[in-house]
GROMACS .gro file of C-alpha atoms in nm:
model
  390
    1LEU     CA    1   0.543  -1.635   1.089
    2ILE     CA    2   0.452  -1.281   1.100
    3ASP     CA    3   0.865  -1.169   1.072
    4TRP     CA    4   0.888  -1.425   0.753
    5GLN     CA    5   0.607  -1.289   0.572
    6THR     CA    6   0.722  -0.913   0.603
    7GLU     CA    7   1.057  -1.032   0.468
    8ILE     CA    8   0.939  -1.216   0.201
    9LEU     CA    9   0.702  -0.875   0.075
   10ALA     CA   10   0.995  -0.664   0.200
   11ARG     CA   11   1.232  -0.854  -0.047
   12LEU     CA   12   0.983  -0.779  -0.341
   13LEU     CA   13   0.941  -0.417  -0.246
   14ARG     CA   14   1.326  -0.366  -0.268
   15SER     CA   15   1.325  -0.500  -0.642
   16ILE     CA   16   1.013  -0.267  -0.729
   17VAL     CA   17   1.200  -0.012  -0.593
   18ALA     CA   18   1.502  -0.096  -0.786
   19LYS     CA   19   1.303  -0.137  -1.138
   20ARG     CA   20   1.215   0.247  -1.101
   21GLY     CA   21   1.571   0.341  -1.049
   22LYS     CA   22   1.583   0.697  -0.913
   23LYS     CA   23   1.277   0.812  -0.953
   24ASP     CA   24   1.121   0.981  -0.654
   25ALA     CA   25   0.714   0.928  -0.638
   26ALA     CA   26   0.724   1.049  -0.242
   27LYS     CA   27   0.451   1.316  -0.308
   28PHE     CA   28   0.203   1.055  -0.476
   29VAL     CA   29  -0.126   1.028  -0.282
   30ALA     CA   30  -0.330   0.734  -0.387
   31ASP     CA   31  -0.736   0.741  -0.433
   32PRO     CA   32  -0.896   0.548  -0.163
   33THR     CA   33  -1.201   0.527  -0.381
   34VAL     CA   34  -1.027   0.330  -0.661
   35ARG     CA   35  -1.198   0.002  -0.562
   36GLY     CA   36  -1.548  -0.054  -0.702
   37ASP     CA   37  -1.887  -0.142  -0.555
   38CYS     CA   38  -1.873  -0.515  -0.620
   39VAL     CA   39  -1.504  -0.699  -0.673
   40LEU     CA   40  -1.688  -0.910  -0.904
   41ASP     CA   41  -1.746  -0.636  -1.179
   42GLU     CA   42  -1.344  -0.538  -1.168
   43VAL     CA   43  -1.218  -0.922  -1.281
   44ALA     CA   44  -1.038  -0.864  -1.627
   45GLU     CA   45  -1.031  -1.125  -1.884
   46VAL     CA   46  -0.694  -1.013  -1.965
   47LEU     CA   47  -0.400  -0.837  -1.753
   48LYS     CA   48  -0.163  -0.597  -1.928
   49LEU     CA   49   0.169  -0.631  -1.801
   50PRO     CA   50   0.461  -0.396  -1.858
   51ASP     CA   51   0.613  -0.397  -2.225
   52PHE     CA   52   0.995  -0.494  -2.199
   53ASP     CA   53   1.188  -0.151  -2.150
   54GLU     CA   54   1.550  -0.136  -2.259
   55LYS     CA   55   1.618   0.194  -2.110
   56ARG     CA   56   1.465   0.090  -1.787
   57THR     CA   57   1.596  -0.232  -1.715
   58LYS     CA   58   1.975  -0.040  -1.797
   59ASN     CA   59   1.908   0.216  -1.584
   60GLN     CA   60   1.723  -0.014  -1.276
   61VAL     CA   61   1.970  -0.042  -0.994
   62SER     CA   62   2.015  -0.386  -0.769
   63PRO     CA   63   1.764  -0.471  -0.554
   64ASN     CA   64   2.037  -0.544  -0.271
   65ALA     CA   65   2.135  -0.181  -0.293
   66VAL     CA   66   1.823  -0.092  -0.202
   67GLU     CA   67   1.719  -0.016   0.178
   68LEU     CA   68   1.356   0.049   0.258
   69SER     CA   69   1.288   0.329   0.548
   70PRO     CA   70   1.214   0.203   0.880
   71ALA     CA   71   0.876   0.336   0.818
   72VAL     CA   72   0.797   0.132   0.536
   73MET     CA   73   0.940  -0.154   0.741
   74THR     CA   74   0.719  -0.067   1.020
   75GLN     CA   75   0.424  -0.032   0.849
   76LEU     CA   76   0.463  -0.342   0.636
   77ARG     CA   77   0.484  -0.560   0.927
   78ASP     CA   78   0.197  -0.381   1.118
   79TYR     CA   79   0.017  -0.473   0.794
   80VAL     CA   80   0.092  -0.819   0.804
   81LEU     CA   81   0.024  -0.856   1.188
   82ILE     CA   82  -0.325  -0.707   1.132
   83ILE     CA   83  -0.419  -0.921   0.863
   84CYS     CA   84  -0.308  -1.234   1.079
   85SER     CA   85  -0.530  -1.075   1.358
   86LYS     CA   86  -0.795  -1.077   1.092
   87TYR     CA   87  -0.774  -1.466   0.999
   88GLN     CA   88  -1.035  -1.631   1.204
   89ASN     CA   89  -0.919  -1.956   1.422
   90ASN     CA   90  -1.044  -2.208   1.167
   91PRO     CA   91  -0.878  -2.585   1.146
   92PHE     CA   92  -0.819  -2.504   0.762
   93HIS     CA   93  -0.853  -2.156   0.652
   94ASN     CA   94  -0.617  -1.950   0.900
   95PHE     CA   95  -0.307  -1.756   0.884
   96GLU     CA   96  -0.077  -2.094   0.891
   97HIS     CA   97  -0.267  -2.185   0.548
   98ALA     CA   98  -0.220  -1.827   0.455
   99SER     CA   99   0.171  -1.866   0.516
  100HIS     CA  100   0.177  -2.201   0.329
  101VAL     CA  101   0.025  -2.095   0.039
  102THR     CA  102   0.237  -1.795   0.055
  103MET     CA  103   0.515  -2.061   0.048
  104SER     CA  104   0.393  -2.242  -0.200
  105SER     CA  105   0.388  -1.933  -0.477
  106SER     CA  106   0.699  -1.786  -0.362
  107LYS     CA  107   0.848  -2.120  -0.490
  108LEU     CA  108   0.651  -2.114  -0.809
  109LEU     CA  109   0.752  -1.763  -0.890
  110SER     CA  110   1.149  -1.833  -0.780
  111ARG     CA  111   1.095  -2.104  -1.053
  112ILE     CA  112   0.973  -1.863  -1.298
  113VAL     CA  113   1.222  -1.545  -1.247
  114VAL     CA  114   1.522  -1.831  -1.283
  115PRO     CA  115   1.411  -2.022  -1.572
  116GLU     CA  116   1.619  -2.298  -1.689
  117ASP     CA  117   1.586  -2.275  -2.068
  118VAL     CA  118   1.761  -1.934  -2.095
  119ASN     CA  119   2.140  -1.899  -2.221
  120TYR     CA  120   2.301  -1.674  -1.894
  121GLN     CA  121   2.672  -1.710  -2.044
  122ARG     CA  122   2.608  -1.423  -2.302
  123ASP     CA  123   2.803  -1.102  -2.244
  124ASN     CA  124   2.491  -0.887  -2.335
  125LYS     CA  125   2.289  -0.844  -2.066
  126LYS     CA  126   2.023  -0.672  -2.253
  127ASP     CA  127   1.939  -0.965  -2.492
  128ILE     CA  128   1.917  -1.172  -2.144
  129ALA     CA  129   1.678  -0.972  -1.982
  130SER     CA  130   1.467  -0.953  -2.298
  131ASP     CA  131   1.473  -1.327  -2.361
  132LEU     CA  132   1.330  -1.364  -1.994
  133HIS     CA  133   1.094  -1.136  -2.034
  134ASP     CA  134   0.971  -1.327  -2.316
  135PHE     CA  135   1.010  -1.651  -2.184
  136THR     CA  136   0.826  -1.565  -1.877
  137TYR     CA  137   0.535  -1.380  -2.059
  138GLY     CA  138   0.693  -1.055  -1.890
  139ILE     CA  139   0.645  -1.182  -1.527
  140THR     CA  140   0.980  -1.179  -1.471
  141SER     CA  141   1.050  -0.847  -1.575
  142ASP     CA  142   0.774  -0.700  -1.322
  143PRO     CA  143   0.844  -0.682  -1.010
  144LEU     CA  144   0.523  -0.565  -0.892
  145THR     CA  145   0.326  -0.848  -1.028
  146GLN     CA  146   0.548  -1.092  -0.827
  147PHE     CA  147   0.474  -0.880  -0.508
  148ALA     CA  148   0.088  -0.881  -0.582
  149ALA     CA  149   0.105  -1.277  -0.587
  150ILE     CA  150   0.300  -1.321  -0.250
  151PHE     CA  151   0.052  -1.030  -0.138
  152CYS     CA  152  -0.269  -1.216  -0.252
  153SER     CA  153  -0.111  -1.555  -0.108
  154LEU     CA  154  -0.140  -1.369   0.247
  155ILE     CA  155  -0.488  -1.193   0.197
  156HIS     CA  156  -0.663  -1.439  -0.037
  157ASP     CA  157  -0.895  -1.604   0.264
  158VAL     CA  158  -0.881  -1.336   0.539
  159ASP     CA  159  -1.170  -1.366   0.748
  160HIS     CA  160  -1.306  -1.682   0.614
  161ARG     CA  161  -1.587  -1.819   0.807
  162GLY     CA  162  -1.529  -2.196   0.784
  163VAL     CA  163  -1.822  -2.207   0.538
  164SER     CA  164  -1.857  -2.272   0.160
  165ASN     CA  165  -2.017  -1.971   0.027
  166PHE     CA  166  -2.330  -2.093  -0.025
  167GLN     CA  167  -2.385  -2.118   0.319
  168LEU     CA  168  -2.227  -1.805   0.407
  169GLY     CA  169  -2.489  -1.621   0.182
  170THR     CA  170  -2.775  -1.797   0.376
  171GLU     CA  171  -2.628  -1.709   0.684
  172LEU     CA  172  -2.540  -1.327   0.593
  173PRO     CA  173  -2.815  -1.267   0.320
  174GLY     CA  174  -2.677  -0.893   0.314
  175MET     CA  175  -2.323  -1.022   0.199
  176ASN     CA  176  -2.492  -1.224  -0.044
  177THR     CA  177  -2.662  -0.912  -0.197
  178LYS     CA  178  -2.357  -0.685  -0.201
  179TYR     CA  179  -2.142  -0.969  -0.380
  180LYS     CA  180  -2.400  -1.081  -0.640
  181ASN     CA  181  -2.440  -1.430  -0.484
  182ARG     CA  182  -2.095  -1.510  -0.652
  183SER     CA  183  -1.724  -1.583  -0.425
  184LEU     CA  184  -1.850  -1.430  -0.124
  185ALA     CA  185  -1.571  -1.513   0.085
  186GLU     CA  186  -1.344  -1.410  -0.189
  187GLN     CA  187  -1.465  -1.073  -0.232
  188ASN     CA  188  -1.507  -1.021   0.140
  189SER     CA  189  -1.099  -1.093   0.172
  190VAL     CA  190  -0.985  -0.824  -0.108
  191ASP     CA  191  -1.247  -0.572   0.055
  192ILE     CA  192  -1.085  -0.650   0.419
  193ALA     CA  193  -0.741  -0.642   0.294
  194TRP     CA  194  -0.774  -0.330   0.063
  195ASP     CA  195  -0.942  -0.106   0.280
  196LEU     CA  196  -0.667  -0.191   0.523
  197LEU     CA  197  -0.407  -0.112   0.332
  198MET     CA  198  -0.549   0.191   0.164
  199GLN     CA  199  -0.576   0.351   0.546
  200PRO     CA  200  -0.374   0.658   0.595
  201GLU     CA  201  -0.156   0.483   0.868
  202PHE     CA  202   0.042   0.301   0.553
  203ARG     CA  203   0.075   0.587   0.380
  204ASN     CA  204   0.467   0.529   0.324
  205LEU     CA  205   0.403   0.149   0.231
  206GLN     CA  206   0.145   0.267  -0.073
  207GLN     CA  207   0.374   0.521  -0.188
  208CYS     CA  208   0.635   0.222  -0.198
  209ILE     CA  209   0.397   0.005  -0.367
  210PHE     CA  210   0.270   0.224  -0.604
  211THR     CA  211   0.423   0.564  -0.738
  212THR     CA  212   0.168   0.631  -0.959
  213GLU     CA  213  -0.212   0.615  -1.056
  214GLU     CA  214  -0.121   0.393  -1.337
  215GLU     CA  215   0.076   0.136  -1.090
  216LEU     CA  216  -0.217   0.208  -0.809
  217GLN     CA  217  -0.493   0.063  -1.072
  218ARG     CA  218  -0.263  -0.213  -1.211
  219PHE     CA  219  -0.192  -0.352  -0.866
  220ARG     CA  220  -0.544  -0.300  -0.795
  221GLN     CA  221  -0.626  -0.539  -1.091
  222LEU     CA  222  -0.360  -0.794  -0.992
  223VAL     CA  223  -0.542  -0.810  -0.633
  224VAL     CA  224  -0.887  -0.852  -0.793
  225ASN     CA  225  -0.797  -1.113  -1.042
  226LEU     CA  226  -0.551  -1.331  -0.855
  227VAL     CA  227  -0.763  -1.343  -0.513
  228MET     CA  228  -1.069  -1.431  -0.720
  229ALA     CA  229  -0.912  -1.687  -0.907
  230THR     CA  230  -0.888  -1.895  -0.598
  231ASP     CA  231  -1.253  -1.953  -0.596
  232ILE     CA  232  -1.226  -2.278  -0.774
  233PHE     CA  233  -1.603  -2.364  -0.765
  234ASP     CA  234  -1.683  -2.040  -0.970
  235LYS     CA  235  -1.775  -2.181  -1.312
  236GLN     CA  236  -1.819  -1.846  -1.488
  237PHE     CA  237  -1.466  -1.783  -1.360
  238LYS     CA  238  -1.329  -2.011  -1.548
  239SER     CA  239  -1.303  -2.056  -1.877
  240TYR     CA  240  -1.170  -2.366  -2.113
  241SER     CA  241  -1.182  -2.175  -2.442
  242ARG     CA  242  -0.907  -1.896  -2.278
  243TRP     CA  243  -0.657  -2.166  -2.223
  244GLN     CA  244  -0.727  -2.328  -2.619
  245ARG     CA  245  -0.656  -1.935  -2.735
  246ALA     CA  246  -0.355  -1.872  -2.487
  247PHE     CA  247  -0.167  -2.239  -2.543
  248HIS     CA  248  -0.364  -2.427  -2.849
  249ASP     CA  249  -0.339  -2.164  -3.137
  250ASN     CA  250  -0.713  -2.127  -3.137
  251ASN     CA  251  -0.720  -1.788  -3.311
  252ASP     CA  252  -1.097  -1.683  -3.217
  253ASN     CA  253  -1.068  -1.436  -2.910
  254GLY     CA  254  -1.441  -1.516  -2.818
  255LYS     CA  255  -1.560  -1.183  -2.951
  256GLY     CA  256  -1.605  -1.230  -3.301
  257GLY     CA  257  -1.251  -1.157  -3.390
  258VAL     CA  258  -0.885  -1.274  -3.448
  259VAL     CA  259  -0.632  -1.334  -3.132
  260THR     CA  260  -0.273  -1.174  -3.233
  261ASN     CA  261   0.022  -1.225  -3.077
  262GLU     CA  262   0.045  -1.004  -2.860
  263ASP     CA  263  -0.364  -1.074  -2.709
  264ARG     CA  264  -0.200  -1.418  -2.682
  265PHE     CA  265   0.121  -1.312  -2.484
  266ASP     CA  266  -0.093  -1.129  -2.258
  267LEU     CA  267  -0.342  -1.418  -2.222
  268ARG     CA  268  -0.046  -1.622  -2.146
  269SER     CA  269   0.085  -1.404  -1.860
  270THR     CA  270  -0.277  -1.373  -1.739
  271ILE     CA  271  -0.327  -1.744  -1.702
  272VAL     CA  272   0.023  -1.841  -1.593
  273ILE     CA  273  -0.011  -1.565  -1.283
  274GLU     CA  274  -0.356  -1.703  -1.198
  275HIS     CA  275  -0.243  -2.080  -1.193
  276ILE     CA  276   0.040  -1.952  -0.958
  277ILE     CA  277  -0.194  -1.906  -0.674
  278GLN     CA  278  -0.449  -2.166  -0.769
  279ALA     CA  279  -0.205  -2.406  -0.731
  280ALA     CA  280  -0.050  -2.277  -0.429
  281ASP     CA  281  -0.377  -2.303  -0.278
  282VAL     CA  282  -0.402  -2.658  -0.313
  283ALA     CA  283  -0.031  -2.727  -0.260
  284HIS     CA  284  -0.050  -2.967   0.001
  285THR     CA  285  -0.248  -3.199  -0.253
  286MET     CA  286   0.090  -3.163  -0.502
  287GLN     CA  287   0.340  -3.211  -0.231
  288HIS     CA  288   0.481  -3.531   0.031
  289TRP     CA  289   0.225  -3.777   0.147
  290HIS     CA  290   0.236  -3.653   0.486
  291VAL     CA  291   0.165  -3.281   0.404
  292TYR     CA  292  -0.112  -3.385   0.177
  293THR     CA  293  -0.275  -3.574   0.500
  294LYS     CA  294  -0.210  -3.338   0.729
  295TRP     CA  295  -0.414  -3.055   0.536
  296ASN     CA  296  -0.641  -3.268   0.426
  297GLU     CA  297  -0.735  -3.365   0.794
  298ARG     CA  298  -0.775  -2.998   0.858
  299LEU     CA  299  -1.018  -2.926   0.586
  300PHE     CA  300  -1.211  -3.230   0.696
  301ASN     CA  301  -1.247  -3.114   1.063
  302GLU     CA  302  -1.349  -2.799   0.961
  303MET     CA  303  -1.633  -2.928   0.751
  304TYR     CA  304  -1.718  -3.130   1.007
  305LEU     CA  305  -1.761  -2.880   1.261
  306ALA     CA  306  -1.955  -2.682   1.031
  307TYR     CA  307  -2.220  -2.973   1.011
  308GLU     CA  308  -2.210  -3.070   1.390
  309ASN     CA  309  -2.295  -2.670   1.423
  310GLY     CA  310  -2.559  -2.705   1.203
  311ARG     CA  311  -2.405  -2.471   0.959
  312SER     CA  312  -2.375  -2.768   0.694
  313PRO     CA  313  -2.652  -2.993   0.602
  314LYS     CA  314  -2.436  -3.282   0.525
  315ASP     CA  315  -2.197  -3.518   0.741
  316PRO     CA  316  -1.859  -3.502   0.536
  317SER     CA  317  -1.728  -3.820   0.627
  318GLU     CA  318  -2.014  -3.987   0.414
  319GLY     CA  319  -1.864  -3.865   0.063
  320TRP     CA  320  -1.467  -3.764   0.158
  321TYR     CA  321  -1.349  -4.093   0.034
  322ASN     CA  322  -1.497  -4.051  -0.334
  323GLY     CA  323  -1.482  -3.660  -0.296
  324GLU     CA  324  -1.076  -3.655  -0.269
  325LEU     CA  325  -1.079  -3.890  -0.570
  326TRP     CA  326  -1.288  -3.639  -0.796
  327PHE     CA  327  -1.105  -3.354  -0.656
  328PHE     CA  328  -0.774  -3.519  -0.784
  329ASP     CA  329  -0.904  -3.623  -1.103
  330ASN     CA  330  -1.098  -3.292  -1.181
  331TYR     CA  331  -0.898  -3.031  -1.059
  332VAL     CA  332  -0.558  -3.128  -0.901
  333ILE     CA  333  -0.422  -3.334  -1.195
  334PRO     CA  334  -0.555  -3.095  -1.455
  335LEU     CA  335  -0.406  -2.809  -1.315
  336GLY     CA  336  -0.089  -2.985  -1.254
  337LYS     CA  337  -0.080  -3.092  -1.632
  338LYS     CA  338  -0.164  -2.726  -1.719
  339LEU     CA  339   0.144  -2.589  -1.515
  340ASP     CA  340   0.361  -2.858  -1.684
  341GLU     CA  341   0.180  -2.692  -2.020
  342CYS     CA  342   0.281  -2.355  -1.952
  343ASN     CA  343   0.662  -2.431  -1.985
  344VAL     CA  344   0.767  -2.192  -1.734
  345PHE     CA  345   0.792  -2.361  -1.407
  346GLY     CA  346   1.095  -2.560  -1.464
  347VAL     CA  347   1.107  -2.894  -1.277
  348ALA     CA  348   0.852  -2.769  -0.999
  349SER     CA  349   0.564  -2.846  -1.227
  350ASP     CA  350   0.701  -3.227  -1.284
  351GLU     CA  351   0.747  -3.225  -0.919
  352GLY     CA  352   0.415  -3.118  -0.814
  353LEU     CA  353   0.187  -3.339  -1.089
  354ASN     CA  354   0.431  -3.644  -0.996
  355TYR     CA  355   0.307  -3.577  -0.633
  356ALA     CA  356  -0.038  -3.523  -0.686
  357LEU     CA  357  -0.039  -3.845  -0.907
  358ALA     CA  358   0.108  -4.046  -0.616
  359ASN     CA  359  -0.089  -3.907  -0.381
  360ARG     CA  360  -0.423  -3.990  -0.542
  361ALA     CA  361  -0.310  -4.334  -0.564
  362GLU     CA  362  -0.247  -4.374  -0.198
  363TRP     CA  363  -0.561  -4.253  -0.120
  364ALA     CA  364  -0.761  -4.463  -0.350
  365ILE     CA  365  -0.597  -4.748  -0.120
  366LYS     CA  366  -0.564  -4.610   0.190
  367GLY     CA  367  -0.876  -4.320   0.187
  368GLU     CA  368  -1.157  -4.508   0.312
  369GLU     CA  369  -0.974  -4.623   0.651
  370MET     CA  370  -0.841  -4.286   0.679
  371VAL     CA  371  -1.181  -4.109   0.695
  372GLN     CA  372  -1.297  -4.340   0.954
  373ASP     CA  373  -0.975  -4.241   1.146
  374MET     CA  374  -1.015  -3.896   1.108
  375VAL     CA  375  -1.358  -3.929   1.246
  376ARG     CA  376  -1.286  -4.092   1.532
  377ARG     CA  377  -0.973  -3.832   1.643
  378TYR     CA  378  -1.186  -3.583   1.584
  379ASN     CA  379  -1.451  -3.706   1.861
  380GLU     CA  380  -1.152  -3.782   2.055
  381ASN     CA  381  -1.011  -3.436   2.009
  382LYS     CA  382  -1.274  -3.155   1.870
  383PRO     CA  383  -1.155  -2.881   1.714
  384PRO     CA  384  -1.164  -2.532   1.909
  385GLN     CA  385  -1.469  -2.335   1.853
  386GLY     CA  386  -1.579  -1.972   1.867
  387ASN     CA  387  -1.400  -1.672   1.659
  388ALA     CA  388  -1.072  -1.643   1.856
  389LYS     CA  389  -0.795  -1.517   1.617
  390SER     CA  390  -0.476  -1.719   1.535
   0.00000   0.00000   0.00000
C-alpha cells in the first residue's frame, strides 16, 4: 500500500510540474507558519480555482515527459511511510481505510478529468481544454487540486483514536479547548500531516508541490477544506443553502448580495471537490454488498471495542440496525443523488447511488440478524487492543 499510495501521488505531482512548463522554482522556501492556530478558523465557504489560462495550456509539457528527481521520490515515499506509522491500529479508522478512500477518490477524479460529454474529435485542442475547464468547474485544469484530493484522502484520519469527537474531547480536554469543541479528530489530522510535510527533510517535496507563496496558500486552503468536509456530523460545516445557491439558481449569496455567474462557478467547484472526499470516505456504502458489509463490521468492531473499554456509554449493537438505515436515508443516498446532480462524475454517480439503494434494501432485510452475527464474531475473535501501529 505504501508504494501504491506513493505512485498515485507521484503521478499527480508530474502533472503539477508539467502544468508549470519550464518554470524553475527550486529557490522557493515555504513559510512553515502559514498554518493558523486553529484549523477550524481557516475553513473557507468558497475555494477559488485558477481561471482557464490559454497561454499556460499551450506551453505546458506532457506529464509523461516529466521525471521527478530521486530526492522528491524518496521524500514522497518517506512521507507516506511516516503517515502510515501514525495511523492507530483501529479496526476501521486505519491505514487500510485511508487507502480505500484514496482509491475511491482517484476513481471519482478520473471520472471528472475525462468527462464523457465533451467532443474530443475536434482539431482545436485549446477549445477542448477550455470546454473541459468549464465542464468540470476548473478541476480538470488544476492538477494541484487533484493532488490535494488524494493527499487529503491519505491523511484525513491520521492518529484517529477510535472514538467519537465527543468522547475525544472528554478524554483530552486540552484538545477540546484547542479546537474549539468541533471536529477534533479532523483538525488534529490536519495539524499532524501539515507539520510533518513542512519539516526541512521534505524540502524537495515541498518545492515540487508548491513553487510560490500563492500556491502554498492555495494548497493549504484545499487541505483544510477537504479534511474538514469529512466531519459529516458537524452541522455548522454543512450548508443546504450553499448547495441551493450553487445548483438551483438561488441568487441570494447569503450575505445580502446577489450570486454572480463567477461566484456560482467557484461555489460549484468547491462543492464538487468536497463531495469527492465525502463520497470516498463512505465509499463502502456505495459499493458491492460484500465491500459494504466488510467495512460496516469493522466500524461496528471499533465502536464495540470502545464500549467495552469504557470509552463509549452505549452498546452499539442496540441501535446498529436502525442506525444504518438512518445513515443510508439521511446521508448516503442524498449524497449519491447530489453526485449525480453535479453532472461531472459520469456513470460513477449512477453506480454509487444504485449500490447504495441496493445495500440499503438488503440491510433492511438482513441487518437485524447480521448485527447478532457481528456481536457473536466479535466475542469469538476480539480486535487487538492497544495503540500498536499499522
